[in-house]
PDB file of C-alpha atoms in Angstrom:
ATOM      1  CA  UNK A   1      33.807  69.049 -33.709  1.00 94.00           C
ATOM      2  CA  UNK A   2      35.063  70.166 -30.048  1.00 97.00           C
ATOM      3  CA  UNK A   3      34.165  68.409 -26.731  1.00 98.00           C
ATOM      4  CA  UNK A   4      34.672  70.188 -23.551  1.00 98.00           C
ATOM      5  CA  UNK A   5      36.079  68.336 -20.377  1.00 97.00           C
ATOM      6  CA  UNK A   6      37.222  69.401 -16.959  1.00 96.00           C
ATOM      7  CA  UNK A   7      40.762  70.436 -16.721  1.00 93.00           C
ATOM      8  CA  UNK A   8      40.978  70.045 -12.994  1.00 90.00           C
ATOM      9  CA  UNK A   9      39.145  68.548  -9.824  1.00 90.00           C
ATOM     10  CA  UNK A  10      37.732  65.123  -8.944  1.00 91.00           C
ATOM     11  CA  UNK A  11      35.953  64.652 -12.522  1.00 96.00           C
ATOM     12  CA  UNK A  12      39.317  64.755 -14.497  1.00 95.00           C
ATOM     13  CA  UNK A  13      40.293  61.098 -14.220  1.00 95.00           C
ATOM     14  CA  UNK A  14      37.110  59.311 -14.425  1.00 97.00           C
ATOM     15  CA  UNK A  15      36.335  61.589 -17.465  1.00 97.00           C
ATOM     16  CA  UNK A  16      39.572  60.714 -19.122  1.00 95.00           C
ATOM     17  CA  UNK A  17      38.834  57.018 -18.477  1.00 96.00           C
ATOM     18  CA  UNK A  18      35.347  57.110 -19.773  1.00 97.00           C
ATOM     19  CA  UNK A  19      36.771  58.510 -23.215  1.00 97.00           C
ATOM     20  CA  UNK A  20      39.150  55.909 -23.456  1.00 96.00           C
ATOM     21  CA  UNK A  21      36.648  53.340 -22.776  1.00 96.00           C
ATOM     22  CA  UNK A  22      34.499  54.609 -25.815  1.00 97.00           C
ATOM     23  CA  UNK A  23      37.678  54.759 -27.932  1.00 96.00           C
ATOM     24  CA  UNK A  24      38.632  58.303 -27.663  1.00 96.00           C
ATOM     25  CA  UNK A  25      42.376  58.697 -26.729  1.00 95.00           C
ATOM     26  CA  UNK A  26      43.604  61.875 -26.146  1.00 92.00           C
ATOM     27  CA  UNK A  27      46.703  62.738 -28.258  1.00 87.00           C
ATOM     28  CA  UNK A  28      48.490  64.937 -25.610  1.00 74.00           C
ATOM     29  CA  UNK A  29      48.470  64.177 -22.080  1.00 67.00           C
ATOM     30  CA  UNK A  30      50.047  67.398 -21.077  1.00 67.00           C
ATOM     31  CA  UNK A  31      47.514  69.466 -19.232  1.00 68.00           C
ATOM     32  CA  UNK A  32      49.060  72.627 -20.434  1.00 71.00           C
ATOM     33  CA  UNK A  33      47.544  71.813 -23.842  1.00 71.00           C
ATOM     34  CA  UNK A  34      44.204  73.213 -23.509  1.00 87.00           C
ATOM     35  CA  UNK A  35      42.926  72.062 -26.792  1.00 92.00           C
ATOM     36  CA  UNK A  36      44.038  68.712 -27.898  1.00 92.00           C
ATOM     37  CA  UNK A  37      43.232  66.251 -31.030  1.00 93.00           C
ATOM     38  CA  UNK A  38      41.999  62.657 -30.267  1.00 94.00           C
ATOM     39  CA  UNK A  39      42.189  59.316 -31.989  1.00 96.00           C
ATOM     40  CA  UNK A  40      38.881  60.332 -33.678  1.00 96.00           C
ATOM     41  CA  UNK A  41      39.443  62.495 -36.866  1.00 94.00           C
ATOM     42  CA  UNK A  42      36.042  64.228 -36.160  1.00 93.00           C
ATOM     43  CA  UNK A  43      36.760  65.328 -32.749  1.00 96.00           C
ATOM     44  CA  UNK A  44      39.094  67.596 -30.676  1.00 96.00           C
ATOM     45  CA  UNK A  45      38.967  68.027 -26.827  1.00 96.00           C
ATOM     46  CA  UNK A  46      39.147  71.343 -24.719  1.00 96.00           C
ATOM     47  CA  UNK A  47      40.413  71.310 -21.190  1.00 95.00           C
ATOM     48  CA  UNK A  48      38.673  74.043 -19.259  1.00 95.00           C
ATOM     49  CA  UNK A  49      37.398  74.700 -15.576  1.00 95.00           C
ATOM     50  CA  UNK A  50      34.328  72.478 -15.038  1.00 96.00           C
ATOM     51  CA  UNK A  51      32.254  75.347 -14.024  1.00 96.00           C
ATOM     52  CA  UNK A  52      32.911  77.062 -17.271  1.00 97.00           C
ATOM     53  CA  UNK A  53      31.761  74.059 -19.508  1.00 98.00           C
ATOM     54  CA  UNK A  54      27.856  74.772 -19.483  1.00 98.00           C
ATOM     55  CA  UNK A  55      28.345  78.214 -20.807  1.00 98.00           C
ATOM     56  CA  UNK A  56      30.877  77.043 -23.538  1.00 98.00           C
ATOM     57  CA  UNK A  57      28.175  74.144 -24.381  1.00 98.00           C
ATOM     58  CA  UNK A  58      25.539  76.807 -24.448  1.00 98.00           C
ATOM     59  CA  UNK A  59      27.417  79.163 -26.952  1.00 96.00           C
ATOM     60  CA  UNK A  60      27.837  76.041 -29.233  1.00 95.00           C
ATOM     61  CA  UNK A  61      31.649  76.388 -29.071  1.00 96.00           C
ATOM     62  CA  UNK A  62      31.719  72.717 -27.965  1.00 97.00           C
ATOM     63  CA  UNK A  63      29.071  70.275 -29.163  1.00 97.00           C
ATOM     64  CA  UNK A  64      29.353  68.306 -25.992  1.00 98.00           C
ATOM     65  CA  UNK A  65      30.645  68.659 -22.349  1.00 98.00           C
ATOM     66  CA  UNK A  66      31.207  66.657 -19.202  1.00 99.00           C
ATOM     67  CA  UNK A  67      30.820  68.438 -16.019  1.00 98.00           C
ATOM     68  CA  UNK A  68      29.109  68.284 -12.551  1.00 98.00           C
ATOM     69  CA  UNK A  69      25.373  68.815 -12.432  1.00 98.00           C
ATOM     70  CA  UNK A  70      25.835  71.536  -9.713  1.00 98.00           C
ATOM     71  CA  UNK A  71      27.653  73.463 -12.128  1.00 98.00           C
ATOM     72  CA  UNK A  72      25.039  73.330 -14.845  1.00 98.00           C
ATOM     73  CA  UNK A  73      22.423  74.399 -12.109  1.00 98.00           C
ATOM     74  CA  UNK A  74      24.716  77.121 -10.909  1.00 98.00           C
ATOM     75  CA  UNK A  75      25.544  78.356 -14.389  1.00 97.00           C
ATOM     76  CA  UNK A  76      21.863  78.818 -15.448  1.00 97.00           C
ATOM     77  CA  UNK A  77      23.168  77.793 -18.707  1.00 97.00           C
ATOM     78  CA  UNK A  78      20.304  76.491 -21.482  1.00 97.00           C
ATOM     79  CA  UNK A  79      21.925  73.201 -22.198  1.00 98.00           C
ATOM     80  CA  UNK A  80      20.331  69.545 -22.158  1.00 98.00           C
ATOM     81  CA  UNK A  81      21.698  66.918 -19.643  1.00 98.00           C
ATOM     82  CA  UNK A  82      21.886  64.019 -22.147  1.00 98.00           C
ATOM     83  CA  UNK A  83      23.175  61.454 -19.513  1.00 98.00           C
ATOM     84  CA  UNK A  84      23.946  61.098 -15.764  1.00 98.00           C
ATOM     85  CA  UNK A  85      27.517  59.355 -15.917  1.00 98.00           C
ATOM     86  CA  UNK A  86      27.355  57.979 -12.483  1.00 96.00           C
ATOM     87  CA  UNK A  87      30.615  59.317 -11.221  1.00 97.00           C
ATOM     88  CA  UNK A  88      31.660  62.403  -9.431  1.00 96.00           C
ATOM     89  CA  UNK A  89      28.790  61.980  -7.047  1.00 96.00           C
ATOM     90  CA  UNK A  90      28.079  64.359  -4.014  1.00 96.00           C
ATOM     91  CA  UNK A  91      25.788  66.594  -2.314  1.00 97.00           C
ATOM     92  CA  UNK A  92      25.462  70.414  -2.213  1.00 98.00           C
ATOM     93  CA  UNK A  93      25.027  71.082   1.610  1.00 98.00           C
ATOM     94  CA  UNK A  94      24.686  73.845   3.900  1.00 98.00           C
ATOM     95  CA  UNK A  95      27.102  73.545   6.748  1.00 98.00           C
ATOM     96  CA  UNK A  96      27.903  75.600   9.963  1.00 97.00           C
ATOM     97  CA  UNK A  97      30.712  75.265  12.814  1.00 96.00           C
ATOM     98  CA  UNK A  98      29.566  72.359  15.024  1.00 95.00           C
ATOM     99  CA  UNK A  99      30.119  74.870  18.148  1.00 94.00           C
ATOM    100  CA  UNK A 100      27.002  76.911  16.897  1.00 94.00           C
ATOM    101  CA  UNK A 101      23.725  75.935  18.471  1.00 94.00           C
ATOM    102  CA  UNK A 102      22.244  75.720  14.771  1.00 95.00           C
ATOM    103  CA  UNK A 103      20.476  72.335  13.764  1.00 95.00           C
ATOM    104  CA  UNK A 104      18.102  73.726  10.987  1.00 96.00           C
ATOM    105  CA  UNK A 105      18.239  76.424   8.369  1.00 96.00           C
ATOM    106  CA  UNK A 106      15.334  78.084  10.153  1.00 94.00           C
ATOM    107  CA  UNK A 107      17.963  78.637  12.942  1.00 95.00           C
ATOM    108  CA  UNK A 108      19.990  81.119  11.070  1.00 95.00           C
ATOM    109  CA  UNK A 109      19.504  84.768  11.642  1.00 93.00           C
ATOM    110  CA  UNK A 110      19.369  87.364   9.122  1.00 92.00           C
ATOM    111  CA  UNK A 111      22.838  88.836   8.264  1.00 95.00           C
ATOM    112  CA  UNK A 112      24.446  85.414   8.618  1.00 97.00           C
ATOM    113  CA  UNK A 113      27.351  84.987   6.386  1.00 98.00           C
ATOM    114  CA  UNK A 114      27.717  82.156   4.005  1.00 98.00           C
ATOM    115  CA  UNK A 115      30.838  81.424   2.064  1.00 98.00           C
ATOM    116  CA  UNK A 116      30.080  79.547  -1.358  1.00 98.00           C
ATOM    117  CA  UNK A 117      31.063  79.431  -5.211  1.00 96.00           C
ATOM    118  CA  UNK A 118      27.576  78.527  -5.702  1.00 98.00           C
ATOM    119  CA  UNK A 119      26.153  82.229  -5.490  1.00 98.00           C
ATOM    120  CA  UNK A 120      23.038  81.698  -7.870  1.00 98.00           C
ATOM    121  CA  UNK A 121      21.813  78.433  -6.149  1.00 98.00           C
ATOM    122  CA  UNK A 122      22.417  79.894  -2.755  1.00 98.00           C
ATOM    123  CA  UNK A 123      20.389  82.961  -3.532  1.00 98.00           C
ATOM    124  CA  UNK A 124      17.577  80.849  -4.655  1.00 97.00           C
ATOM    125  CA  UNK A 125      17.858  78.380  -1.605  1.00 97.00           C
ATOM    126  CA  UNK A 126      17.737  81.310   0.847  1.00 97.00           C
ATOM    127  CA  UNK A 127      15.033  83.190  -0.954  1.00 96.00           C
ATOM    128  CA  UNK A 128      12.787  80.134  -0.584  1.00 96.00           C
ATOM    129  CA  UNK A 129      13.244  79.767   2.994  1.00 95.00           C
ATOM    130  CA  UNK A 130      12.885  83.385   3.535  1.00 95.00           C
ATOM    131  CA  UNK A 131      16.279  84.023   4.863  1.00 95.00           C
ATOM    132  CA  UNK A 132      18.178  87.322   4.332  1.00 95.00           C
ATOM    133  CA  UNK A 133      21.845  86.218   4.450  1.00 97.00           C
ATOM    134  CA  UNK A 134      24.994  87.813   3.256  1.00 98.00           C
ATOM    135  CA  UNK A 135      26.818  85.716   0.419  1.00 97.00           C
ATOM    136  CA  UNK A 136      30.527  85.821   0.520  1.00 97.00           C
ATOM    137  CA  UNK A 137      31.670  84.490  -2.909  1.00 96.00           C
ATOM    138  CA  UNK A 138      34.880  82.461  -3.011  1.00 95.00           C
ATOM    139  CA  UNK A 139      36.382  80.220  -5.747  1.00 89.00           C
ATOM    140  CA  UNK A 140      38.347  77.786  -3.396  1.00 83.00           C
ATOM    141  CA  UNK A 141      38.845  76.523  -0.020  1.00 88.00           C
ATOM    142  CA  UNK A 142      35.402  77.280   0.981  1.00 95.00           C
ATOM    143  CA  UNK A 143      35.656  74.926   4.265  1.00 94.00           C
ATOM    144  CA  UNK A 144      38.312  77.115   5.791  1.00 95.00           C
ATOM    145  CA  UNK A 145      36.238  80.302   5.700  1.00 96.00           C
ATOM    146  CA  UNK A 146      34.322  80.027   9.092  1.00 96.00           C
ATOM    147  CA  UNK A 147      37.809  79.117  10.912  1.00 94.00           C
ATOM    148  CA  UNK A 148      39.306  82.339   9.286  1.00 95.00           C
ATOM    149  CA  UNK A 149      36.301  84.386  10.435  1.00 95.00           C
ATOM    150  CA  UNK A 150      35.318  85.306   6.779  1.00 96.00           C
ATOM    151  CA  UNK A 151      32.075  83.570   7.156  1.00 97.00           C
ATOM    152  CA  UNK A 152      29.686  82.043   9.512  1.00 97.00           C
ATOM    153  CA  UNK A 153      28.766  78.989   7.476  1.00 97.00           C
ATOM    154  CA  UNK A 154      29.148  77.701   3.993  1.00 98.00           C
ATOM    155  CA  UNK A 155      27.563  75.948   0.814  1.00 98.00           C
ATOM    156  CA  UNK A 156      29.514  73.683  -1.007  1.00 96.00           C
ATOM    157  CA  UNK A 157      29.893  69.923  -2.427  1.00 96.00           C
ATOM    158  CA  UNK A 158      30.162  67.405  -0.041  1.00 93.00           C
ATOM    159  CA  UNK A 159      31.336  63.713  -1.204  1.00 89.00           C
ATOM    160  CA  UNK A 160      32.134  61.837   2.088  1.00 87.00           C
ATOM    161  CA  UNK A 161      31.916  64.711   4.845  1.00 87.00           C
ATOM    162  CA  UNK A 162      35.592  63.991   6.035  1.00 91.00           C
ATOM    163  CA  UNK A 163      36.552  67.437   4.831  1.00 90.00           C
ATOM    164  CA  UNK A 164      33.846  69.314   6.649  1.00 94.00           C
ATOM    165  CA  UNK A 165      34.488  67.366   9.908  1.00 93.00           C
ATOM    166  CA  UNK A 166      38.376  68.149   9.667  1.00 92.00           C
ATOM    167  CA  UNK A 167      37.450  71.890   9.551  1.00 94.00           C
ATOM    168  CA  UNK A 168      34.719  71.731  12.466  1.00 95.00           C
ATOM    169  CA  UNK A 169      31.553  71.859  10.408  1.00 96.00           C
ATOM    170  CA  UNK A 170      28.174  70.122  10.397  1.00 96.00           C
ATOM    171  CA  UNK A 171      25.585  69.823   7.785  1.00 97.00           C
ATOM    172  CA  UNK A 172      22.319  71.284   8.636  1.00 97.00           C
ATOM    173  CA  UNK A 173      20.770  70.847   5.324  1.00 97.00           C
ATOM    174  CA  UNK A 174      21.111  69.112   1.826  1.00 97.00           C
ATOM    175  CA  UNK A 175      20.209  71.478  -0.982  1.00 98.00           C
ATOM    176  CA  UNK A 176      20.976  69.497  -4.230  1.00 97.00           C
ATOM    177  CA  UNK A 177      22.398  66.053  -5.261  1.00 97.00           C
ATOM    178  CA  UNK A 178      25.029  66.133  -7.964  1.00 98.00           C
ATOM    179  CA  UNK A 179      27.009  63.963 -10.246  1.00 98.00           C
ATOM    180  CA  UNK A 180      28.793  64.152 -13.744  1.00 98.00           C
ATOM    181  CA  UNK A 181      26.686  64.858 -16.679  1.00 99.00           C
ATOM    182  CA  UNK A 182      27.064  64.614 -20.276  1.00 99.00           C
ATOM    183  CA  UNK A 183      25.507  68.038 -21.605  1.00 98.00           C
ATOM    184  CA  UNK A 184      24.969  69.337 -25.248  1.00 98.00           C
ATOM    185  CA  UNK A 185      23.369  72.528 -26.375  1.00 97.00           C
ATOM    186  CA  UNK A 186      19.562  72.377 -26.521  1.00 95.00           C
ATOM    187  CA  UNK A 187      19.548  73.005 -30.419  1.00 91.00           C
ATOM    188  CA  UNK A 188      22.029  71.667 -33.196  1.00 90.00           C
ATOM    189  CA  UNK A 189      21.509  72.357 -36.690  1.00 89.00           C
ATOM    190  CA  UNK A 190      25.018  70.840 -38.037  1.00 92.00           C
ATOM    191  CA  UNK A 191      24.155  67.223 -39.244  1.00 93.00           C
ATOM    192  CA  UNK A 192      28.018  66.443 -38.951  1.00 95.00           C
ATOM    193  CA  UNK A 193      27.863  67.617 -35.361  1.00 95.00           C
ATOM    194  CA  UNK A 194      24.578  65.638 -34.697  1.00 96.00           C
ATOM    195  CA  UNK A 195      26.243  62.529 -35.959  1.00 96.00           C
ATOM    196  CA  UNK A 196      29.253  62.827 -33.413  1.00 97.00           C
ATOM    197  CA  UNK A 197      26.890  63.557 -30.720  1.00 97.00           C
ATOM    198  CA  UNK A 198      24.838  60.585 -31.387  1.00 97.00           C
ATOM    199  CA  UNK A 199      27.973  58.300 -31.770  1.00 97.00           C
ATOM    200  CA  UNK A 200      29.588  59.351 -28.459  1.00 98.00           C
ATOM    201  CA  UNK A 201      26.078  59.195 -26.606  1.00 98.00           C
ATOM    202  CA  UNK A 202      25.450  55.645 -27.943  1.00 98.00           C
ATOM    203  CA  UNK A 203      29.041  54.503 -27.021  1.00 98.00           C
ATOM    204  CA  UNK A 204      28.869  56.291 -23.618  1.00 98.00           C
ATOM    205  CA  UNK A 205      25.629  54.417 -23.015  1.00 97.00           C
ATOM    206  CA  UNK A 206      26.983  51.130 -24.027  1.00 97.00           C
ATOM    207  CA  UNK A 207      29.716  51.525 -21.328  1.00 97.00           C
ATOM    208  CA  UNK A 208      27.328  52.527 -18.544  1.00 97.00           C
ATOM    209  CA  UNK A 209      25.067  49.713 -19.424  1.00 95.00           C
ATOM    210  CA  UNK A 210      28.074  47.113 -19.113  1.00 95.00           C
ATOM    211  CA  UNK A 211      28.841  48.187 -15.522  1.00 95.00           C
ATOM    212  CA  UNK A 212      28.284  45.346 -13.187  1.00 94.00           C
ATOM    213  CA  UNK A 213      27.407  42.861 -16.095  1.00 94.00           C
ATOM    214  CA  UNK A 214      29.543  39.833 -16.795  1.00 95.00           C
ATOM    215  CA  UNK A 215      29.304  37.285 -19.638  1.00 95.00           C
ATOM    216  CA  UNK A 216      29.187  33.738 -18.666  1.00 96.00           C
ATOM    217  CA  UNK A 217      29.539  30.850 -20.984  1.00 96.00           C
ATOM    218  CA  UNK A 218      29.191  27.066 -20.269  1.00 96.00           C
ATOM    219  CA  UNK A 219      28.881  23.666 -21.808  1.00 96.00           C
ATOM    220  CA  UNK A 220      25.807  21.728 -20.722  1.00 96.00           C
ATOM    221  CA  UNK A 221      24.982  18.021 -21.453  1.00 95.00           C
ATOM    222  CA  UNK A 222      21.741  17.752 -23.439  1.00 94.00           C
ATOM    223  CA  UNK A 223      20.056  15.657 -20.631  1.00 95.00           C
ATOM    224  CA  UNK A 224      20.419  18.545 -17.911  1.00 96.00           C
ATOM    225  CA  UNK A 225      19.745  21.484 -20.491  1.00 95.00           C
ATOM    226  CA  UNK A 226      16.317  22.435 -19.102  1.00 94.00           C
ATOM    227  CA  UNK A 227      17.656  22.243 -15.357  1.00 94.00           C
ATOM    228  CA  UNK A 228      20.308  24.651 -16.292  1.00 95.00           C
ATOM    229  CA  UNK A 229      18.192  27.237 -18.242  1.00 93.00           C
ATOM    230  CA  UNK A 230      15.578  27.493 -15.380  1.00 92.00           C
ATOM    231  CA  UNK A 231      18.198  29.234 -13.103  1.00 92.00           C
ATOM    232  CA  UNK A 232      19.733  31.446 -15.814  1.00 90.00           C
ATOM    233  CA  UNK A 233      18.940  35.087 -15.702  1.00 80.00           C
ATOM    234  CA  UNK A 234      19.243  36.984 -19.031  1.00 67.00           C
ATOM    235  CA  UNK A 235      18.635  40.425 -20.893  1.00 66.00           C
ATOM    236  CA  UNK A 236      16.324  38.758 -23.648  1.00 71.00           C
ATOM    237  CA  UNK A 237      17.136  35.150 -22.979  1.00 78.00           C
ATOM    238  CA  UNK A 238      20.298  32.855 -23.074  1.00 87.00           C
ATOM    239  CA  UNK A 239      21.913  31.901 -26.406  1.00 90.00           C
ATOM    240  CA  UNK A 240      22.029  28.305 -26.655  1.00 93.00           C
ATOM    241  CA  UNK A 241      23.876  26.435 -29.396  1.00 94.00           C
ATOM    242  CA  UNK A 242      24.448  22.762 -30.230  1.00 92.00           C
ATOM    243  CA  UNK A 243      28.188  21.664 -29.853  1.00 90.00           C
ATOM    244  CA  UNK A 244      29.246  19.007 -32.301  1.00 83.00           C
ATOM    245  CA  UNK A 245      30.829  16.221 -30.304  1.00 78.00           C
ATOM    246  CA  UNK A 246      30.545  12.614 -29.639  1.00 80.00           C
ATOM    247  CA  UNK A 247      28.018  13.219 -26.813  1.00 86.00           C
ATOM    248  CA  UNK A 248      24.913  15.516 -27.336  1.00 91.00           C
ATOM    249  CA  UNK A 249      26.062  18.910 -25.711  1.00 94.00           C
ATOM    250  CA  UNK A 250      25.168  22.392 -25.840  1.00 95.00           C
ATOM    251  CA  UNK A 251      26.952  25.922 -25.351  1.00 96.00           C
ATOM    252  CA  UNK A 252      25.031  28.351 -23.261  1.00 96.00           C
ATOM    253  CA  UNK A 253      25.775  31.904 -23.169  1.00 95.00           C
ATOM    254  CA  UNK A 254      24.049  34.792 -21.162  1.00 93.00           C
ATOM    255  CA  UNK A 255      24.715  38.147 -19.711  1.00 92.00           C
ATOM    256  CA  UNK A 256      24.082  38.229 -15.667  1.00 93.00           C
ATOM    257  CA  UNK A 257      24.662  40.800 -13.167  1.00 93.00           C
ATOM    258  CA  UNK A 258      28.196  40.424 -11.234  1.00 94.00           C
ATOM    259  CA  UNK A 259      26.558  40.137  -7.805  1.00 95.00           C
ATOM    260  CA  UNK A 260      24.580  37.183  -8.718  1.00 93.00           C
ATOM    261  CA  UNK A 261      27.673  35.378  -9.903  1.00 94.00           C
ATOM    262  CA  UNK A 262      28.730  33.299  -6.836  1.00 95.00           C
ATOM    263  CA  UNK A 263      25.299  31.788  -5.995  1.00 95.00           C
ATOM    264  CA  UNK A 264      24.431  31.380  -9.760  1.00 95.00           C
ATOM    265  CA  UNK A 265      27.887  29.341 -10.374  1.00 96.00           C
ATOM    266  CA  UNK A 266      27.127  27.038  -7.646  1.00 96.00           C
ATOM    267  CA  UNK A 267      23.624  26.329  -8.774  1.00 96.00           C
ATOM    268  CA  UNK A 268      25.070  25.727 -12.358  1.00 96.00           C
ATOM    269  CA  UNK A 269      27.591  23.276 -11.359  1.00 96.00           C
ATOM    270  CA  UNK A 270      24.997  21.416  -9.070  1.00 96.00           C
ATOM    271  CA  UNK A 271      22.742  21.127 -12.267  1.00 96.00           C
ATOM    272  CA  UNK A 272      25.525  19.777 -14.429  1.00 96.00           C
ATOM    273  CA  UNK A 273      26.951  22.697 -16.285  1.00 96.00           C
ATOM    274  CA  UNK A 274      30.712  22.316 -17.125  1.00 94.00           C
ATOM    275  CA  UNK A 275      33.575  24.516 -18.309  1.00 95.00           C
ATOM    276  CA  UNK A 276      31.953  27.614 -16.897  1.00 97.00           C
ATOM    277  CA  UNK A 277      33.700  30.796 -18.119  1.00 97.00           C
ATOM    278  CA  UNK A 278      33.185  34.332 -16.837  1.00 97.00           C
ATOM    279  CA  UNK A 279      34.371  37.124 -18.975  1.00 97.00           C
ATOM    280  CA  UNK A 280      34.289  41.072 -18.398  1.00 95.00           C
ATOM    281  CA  UNK A 281      32.071  43.157 -20.852  1.00 95.00           C
ATOM    282  CA  UNK A 282      33.203  46.472 -22.266  1.00 95.00           C
ATOM    283  CA  UNK A 283      30.016  47.507 -24.058  1.00 94.00           C
ATOM    284  CA  UNK A 284      26.251  46.541 -23.919  1.00 92.00           C
ATOM    285  CA  UNK A 285      24.540  48.001 -26.877  1.00 90.00           C
ATOM    286  CA  UNK A 286      20.739  47.310 -27.291  1.00 83.00           C
TER     287      UNK A 286
END
């Protein structure tokens, strides 16, 4: 079985980190090795350009892929977005030089030259707003095109906006929100492939579910147990077990959101909880 992952760009590092988190370790870290085996006997990984991944997955050459939602939409590939992975977030925007007296897409005149690598998305966008522009297809360094005089504006992905400002550009419209997605073919007949897909999806979900969660354990004297339980959030309810000791004591365990911890710890201590431990969680599997 083959899984396609990005070979370049901002999705590479978080993708590799996610695979490692679910137990998939690449046997070769040499980026020149386009196809590499993994620590899973039933899975190999192919490194390709993120914009090519939707087509590779659509063809069935790879049973899964990780790429940006922007590339999925641009490719028009018939694939299923299984999960939003939450990283690689950005906005596909229409931007023009700050010096131009253009504040809205409606201010653009016919014949306006727009540089982009998202030609399909751009064409549909301008058709929708009724503008006859000239699309200039480029594969990189889109932001510099207006400075070079090769275009009057651009359509590209913006993460923070810093790069656009450095090149004297301003955003006049947001076209599409994007982030990394786990994608698969719409139809899978191979039972072994279905098993591997289900295994990866289950484990990826478990890692995503664990983000921002912490496991908290404590010892609670019998006489204050109810007071402690009243302030404890939980996914299903805290786990409570009696501790064998001279004084009646309970062990209480639950999962909480990380941002709730500071105030929660103070409440627990004030209600008599002792020996409080806070632990990281790798996976949460419902």
